[in-house]
Amino acid sequence: MIIAVDGPTASGKGTIAKALASHFGLPHLDTGLLYRAAGYQCALNGGDVNNEEDALAGCDFPDDLLSNPELRSEATGGLASRASAHPAVRQALYERQRAFATQPGGAVLDGRDIGTVIAPEADIKLFITASVEARAMRRWLEMTGREIEIPLAEIEQDIVRRDDRDINRKDAPLRAAPDARILDTTRLNKEQAIAAAIEAAESAAKALR
Ligand code: DC
């Protein structure tokens, strides 16, 4: 069984995908991490992520980069969003994601284009959304918890910019697949969002049986 979990930044899709993977006993891939690694490697190489060739060279990153905590930073998120707009970068990272999705037994993948491009045949597709304000507040609380001081307004602006890039890029833009179930987590806390996602996935799984 393939489960696709898509949605914008800080929507809660990562947390939800992890919970679904554990609920259904499936392996999980955070595909955003691959774009983050590509953007970060491009910067390490001294390249410019806005340049397609430089960004493509960044896709040749060592596997151990994926566990570098720097990949989780807001700055790397920005590099990833820029790198991911290049068709050559998306193509370079496609096979790895496709192989993960189609492994025997199934998998859970979260990202922006899992239900539309990477695994359009996914058995269950969830699209997680939340208002910009709710997402900014979650990110701010998470960063404050890690003792990173940043104004809420700055995070909000960054999210709007990132959404705009992810939604308006030509290749595989962020959008819900027509057959995805939409889950708005604006008014839900973490536990409620996980419970709602499990319920939606269980009901989709039942419909398959
Ligand atoms: O989910 P995230 O914030 O870690 O993703 C970082 C960036 O990577 C995001 O702004 C867009 C890009 N991305 C993508 O284009 N396609 C995916 N499947 C996952 C992420």
Short mmCIF file of C-alpha atoms and ligand atoms in Angstrom, two decimals:
data_model
loop_
_atom_site.label_atom_id
_atom_site.label_comp_id
_atom_site.label_asym_id
_atom_site.label_seq_id
_atom_site.Cartn_x
_atom_site.Cartn_y
_atom_site.Cartn_z
CA MET A 1 0.00 0.00 0.00
CA ILE A 2 1.38 3.42 -0.99
CA ILE A 3 0.34 6.43 1.09
CA ALA A 4 1.03 9.90 -0.35
CA VAL A 5 1.00 12.84 2.06
CA ASP A 6 1.37 16.23 0.39
CA GLY A 7 1.01 19.79 1.58
CA PRO A 8 2.74 23.14 2.10
CA THR A 9 5.53 23.88 4.53
CA ALA A 10 4.67 23.55 8.26
CA SER A 11 1.25 22.06 7.53
CA GLY A 12 2.03 19.10 9.79
CA LYS A 13 2.47 16.68 6.88
CA GLY A 14 5.78 15.31 8.19
CA THR A 15 4.39 14.53 11.64
CA ILE A 16 1.28 13.00 10.07
CA ALA A 17 3.29 10.91 7.58
CA LYS A 18 5.48 9.53 10.40
CA ALA A 19 2.40 8.64 12.46
CA LEU A 20 0.74 6.94 9.47
CA ALA A 21 3.93 4.96 8.77
CA SER A 22 4.01 3.73 12.34
CA HIS A 23 0.24 3.00 12.36
CA PHE A 24 0.37 0.93 9.17
CA GLY A 25 3.88 -0.50 9.79
CA LEU A 26 5.31 1.03 6.59
CA PRO A 27 8.68 2.69 5.83
CA HIS A 28 8.59 6.49 5.52
CA LEU A 29 10.45 8.92 3.27
CA ASP A 30 10.52 12.68 3.89
CA THR A 31 11.13 13.76 0.29
CA GLY A 32 11.67 17.40 1.28
CA LEU A 33 14.91 16.26 2.89
CA LEU A 34 16.26 15.25 -0.55
CA TYR A 35 15.61 18.75 -1.93
CA ARG A 36 17.10 20.23 1.23
CA ALA A 37 20.24 18.11 0.77
CA ALA A 38 20.50 19.16 -2.89
CA GLY A 39 20.18 22.87 -2.00
CA TYR A 40 22.65 22.57 0.87
CA GLN A 41 25.19 20.62 -1.20
CA CYS A 42 24.90 23.22 -3.96
CA ALA A 43 25.77 25.96 -1.44
CA LEU A 44 28.65 23.83 -0.06
CA ASN A 45 29.96 23.53 -3.63
CA GLY A 46 29.93 27.35 -3.82
CA GLY A 47 27.13 27.19 -6.40
CA ASP A 48 24.01 29.29 -6.86
CA VAL A 49 20.71 27.41 -6.34
CA ASN A 50 19.00 29.72 -8.82
CA ASN A 51 21.28 28.31 -11.52
CA GLU A 52 19.94 24.99 -12.84
CA GLU A 53 23.37 23.44 -13.50
CA ASP A 54 24.70 24.34 -10.04
CA ALA A 55 21.51 23.03 -8.40
CA LEU A 56 21.73 19.81 -10.41
CA ALA A 57 25.34 19.29 -9.25
CA GLY A 58 23.98 19.58 -5.68
CA CYS A 59 21.87 16.44 -6.24
CA ASP A 60 25.08 14.45 -6.09
CA PHE A 61 25.21 14.67 -2.27
CA PRO A 62 26.63 11.99 0.03
CA ASP A 63 23.98 9.94 1.90
CA ASP A 64 25.30 10.96 5.31
CA LEU A 65 24.36 14.57 4.54
CA LEU A 66 20.73 13.51 5.08
CA SER A 67 21.35 13.27 8.84
CA ASN A 68 22.96 16.72 9.11
CA PRO A 69 20.75 18.87 11.44
CA GLU A 70 21.55 21.94 9.30
CA LEU A 71 19.18 20.53 6.68
CA ARG A 72 16.26 21.36 8.99
CA SER A 73 17.02 25.08 9.17
CA GLU A 74 14.82 27.77 7.60
CA ALA A 75 17.77 28.89 5.48
CA THR A 76 18.16 25.41 3.99
CA GLY A 77 14.39 25.28 3.41
CA GLY A 78 14.74 28.39 1.26
CA LEU A 79 17.63 26.85 -0.71
CA ALA A 80 15.56 23.66 -1.20
CA SER A 81 12.54 25.57 -2.44
CA ARG A 82 14.69 27.39 -5.03
CA ALA A 83 16.57 24.25 -6.09
CA SER A 84 13.30 22.31 -6.43
CA ALA A 85 11.96 24.71 -9.06
CA HIS A 86 14.44 23.37 -11.66
CA PRO A 87 13.08 20.50 -13.80
CA ALA A 88 16.58 18.90 -13.96
CA VAL A 89 16.70 18.71 -10.16
CA ARG A 90 13.23 17.14 -9.94
CA GLN A 91 14.24 14.63 -12.63
CA ALA A 92 17.48 13.77 -10.80
CA LEU A 93 15.64 13.02 -7.56
CA TYR A 94 12.69 11.23 -9.20
CA GLU A 95 14.11 7.67 -9.42
CA ARG A 96 15.11 7.55 -5.78
CA GLN A 97 11.63 8.58 -4.67
CA ARG A 98 9.91 6.31 -7.18
CA ALA A 99 11.98 3.30 -6.04
CA PHE A 100 11.07 4.02 -2.42
CA ALA A 101 7.36 4.34 -3.27
CA THR A 102 7.23 1.11 -5.25
CA GLN A 103 9.21 -1.11 -2.85
CA PRO A 104 7.49 -4.40 -1.99
CA GLY A 105 4.99 -3.97 0.85
CA GLY A 106 4.45 -0.28 0.22
CA ALA A 107 5.56 2.97 1.80
CA VAL A 108 4.54 6.38 3.09
CA LEU A 109 6.07 9.42 1.37
CA ASP A 110 5.52 13.05 2.21
CA GLY A 111 6.25 16.04 0.00
CA ARG A 112 4.61 18.32 -2.54
CA ASP A 113 4.03 16.12 -5.60
CA ILE A 114 3.79 12.56 -4.27
CA GLY A 115 0.13 12.07 -5.19
CA THR A 116 0.46 13.91 -8.51
CA VAL A 117 3.87 12.92 -9.93
CA ILE A 118 5.92 10.46 -7.85
CA ALA A 119 3.14 7.97 -7.10
CA PRO A 120 -0.06 8.98 -8.90
CA GLU A 121 -1.27 5.41 -8.35
CA ALA A 122 -0.99 5.75 -4.54
CA ASP A 123 -3.73 3.88 -2.70
CA ILE A 124 -4.27 6.66 -0.18
CA LYS A 125 -3.66 10.36 -0.83
CA LEU A 126 -3.89 13.01 1.83
CA PHE A 127 -3.36 16.72 1.25
CA ILE A 128 -2.61 18.54 4.51
CA THR A 129 -3.28 22.27 4.72
CA ALA A 130 -3.46 24.96 7.41
CA SER A 131 -3.67 28.76 7.36
CA VAL A 132 -0.44 30.73 6.96
CA GLU A 133 -0.95 32.15 10.47
CA ALA A 134 -1.32 28.72 12.07
CA ARG A 135 1.71 27.35 10.24
CA ALA A 136 3.83 30.38 11.14
CA MET A 137 2.84 30.08 14.80
CA ARG A 138 3.79 26.36 14.87
CA ARG A 139 7.15 27.08 13.26
CA TRP A 140 7.75 29.97 15.66
CA LEU A 141 6.94 27.85 18.73
CA GLU A 142 9.18 25.07 17.45
CA MET A 143 12.07 27.50 16.87
CA THR A 144 11.59 29.31 20.16
CA GLY A 145 11.69 25.86 21.81
CA ARG A 146 15.10 25.36 20.18
CA GLU A 147 16.09 28.80 21.51
CA ILE A 148 16.22 30.34 18.05
CA GLU A 149 14.96 33.91 18.23
CA ILE A 150 13.10 35.06 15.16
CA PRO A 151 10.11 37.43 14.80
CA LEU A 152 6.81 35.72 13.99
CA ALA A 153 6.25 38.17 11.11
CA GLU A 154 9.52 37.10 9.50
CA ILE A 155 8.46 33.44 9.57
CA GLU A 156 5.07 34.37 8.14
CA GLN A 157 6.66 36.25 5.24
CA ASP A 158 9.01 33.35 4.58
CA ILE A 159 6.11 30.88 4.47
CA VAL A 160 4.18 33.09 2.03
CA ARG A 161 7.25 33.36 -0.23
CA ARG A 162 7.88 29.61 -0.09
CA ASP A 163 4.20 28.78 -0.79
CA ASP A 164 4.25 31.14 -3.73
CA ARG A 165 7.37 29.48 -5.23
CA ASP A 166 6.10 25.94 -4.59
CA ILE A 167 2.61 26.63 -6.00
CA ASN A 168 3.64 28.66 -9.03
CA ARG A 169 6.60 26.69 -10.35
CA LYS A 170 5.96 25.17 -13.78
CA ASP A 171 7.20 21.66 -13.04
CA ALA A 172 5.21 19.60 -10.49
CA PRO A 173 3.71 22.54 -8.59
CA LEU A 174 2.30 22.04 -5.11
CA ARG A 175 -1.33 21.06 -5.54
CA ALA A 176 -3.74 18.45 -4.26
CA ALA A 177 -4.31 15.47 -6.55
CA PRO A 178 -7.95 15.40 -7.69
CA ASP A 179 -8.46 12.16 -5.72
CA ALA A 180 -6.74 13.38 -2.52
CA ARG A 181 -8.58 13.82 0.77
CA ILE A 182 -8.00 17.34 2.08
CA LEU A 183 -7.25 17.68 5.78
CA ASP A 184 -7.19 21.24 7.17
CA THR A 185 -5.24 21.22 10.45
CA THR A 186 -5.62 24.95 11.23
CA ARG A 187 -7.76 24.32 14.31
CA LEU A 188 -6.25 20.99 15.30
CA ASN A 189 -3.43 20.31 17.72
CA LYS A 190 -0.80 17.68 16.89
CA GLU A 191 -2.71 14.75 18.46
CA GLN A 192 -5.99 15.78 16.82
CA ALA A 193 -4.32 16.16 13.41
CA ILE A 194 -2.75 12.70 13.70
CA ALA A 195 -6.07 11.15 14.79
CA ALA A 196 -7.92 12.83 11.89
CA ALA A 197 -5.30 11.63 9.38
CA ILE A 198 -5.41 8.05 10.68
CA GLU A 199 -9.20 8.11 10.49
CA ALA A 200 -9.12 9.44 6.90
CA ALA A 201 -6.48 6.89 5.87
CA GLU A 202 -8.32 4.01 7.57
CA SER A 203 -11.54 4.90 5.80
CA ALA A 204 -9.70 5.14 2.46
CA ALA A 205 -7.99 1.79 3.19
CA LYS A 206 -11.37 0.17 3.97
CA ALA A 207 -12.75 1.39 0.66
CA LEU A 208 -9.86 -0.49 -1.05
CA ARG A 209 -10.69 -3.82 0.58
O1 DC B 1 8.88 19.80 3.03
P1 DC B 1 10.12 20.69 3.15
O2 DC B 1 9.86 22.03 3.75
O3 DC B 1 11.24 19.98 3.80
O4 DC B 1 10.56 20.94 1.62
C1 DC B 1 11.57 21.83 1.27
C2 DC B 1 11.37 22.30 -0.17
O5 DC B 1 11.56 21.21 -1.07
C3 DC B 1 9.98 22.85 -0.49
O6 DC B 1 9.92 24.24 -0.34
C4 DC B 1 9.73 22.42 -1.91
C5 DC B 1 10.64 21.26 -2.14
N1 DC B 1 9.96 19.98 -2.27
C6 DC B 1 9.43 19.67 -3.49
O7 DC B 1 9.49 20.48 -4.41
N2 DC B 1 8.87 18.45 -3.70
C7 DC B 1 8.78 17.55 -2.71
N3 DC B 1 8.22 16.35 -2.95
C8 DC B 1 9.27 17.87 -1.42
C9 DC B 1 9.85 19.12 -1.23
#
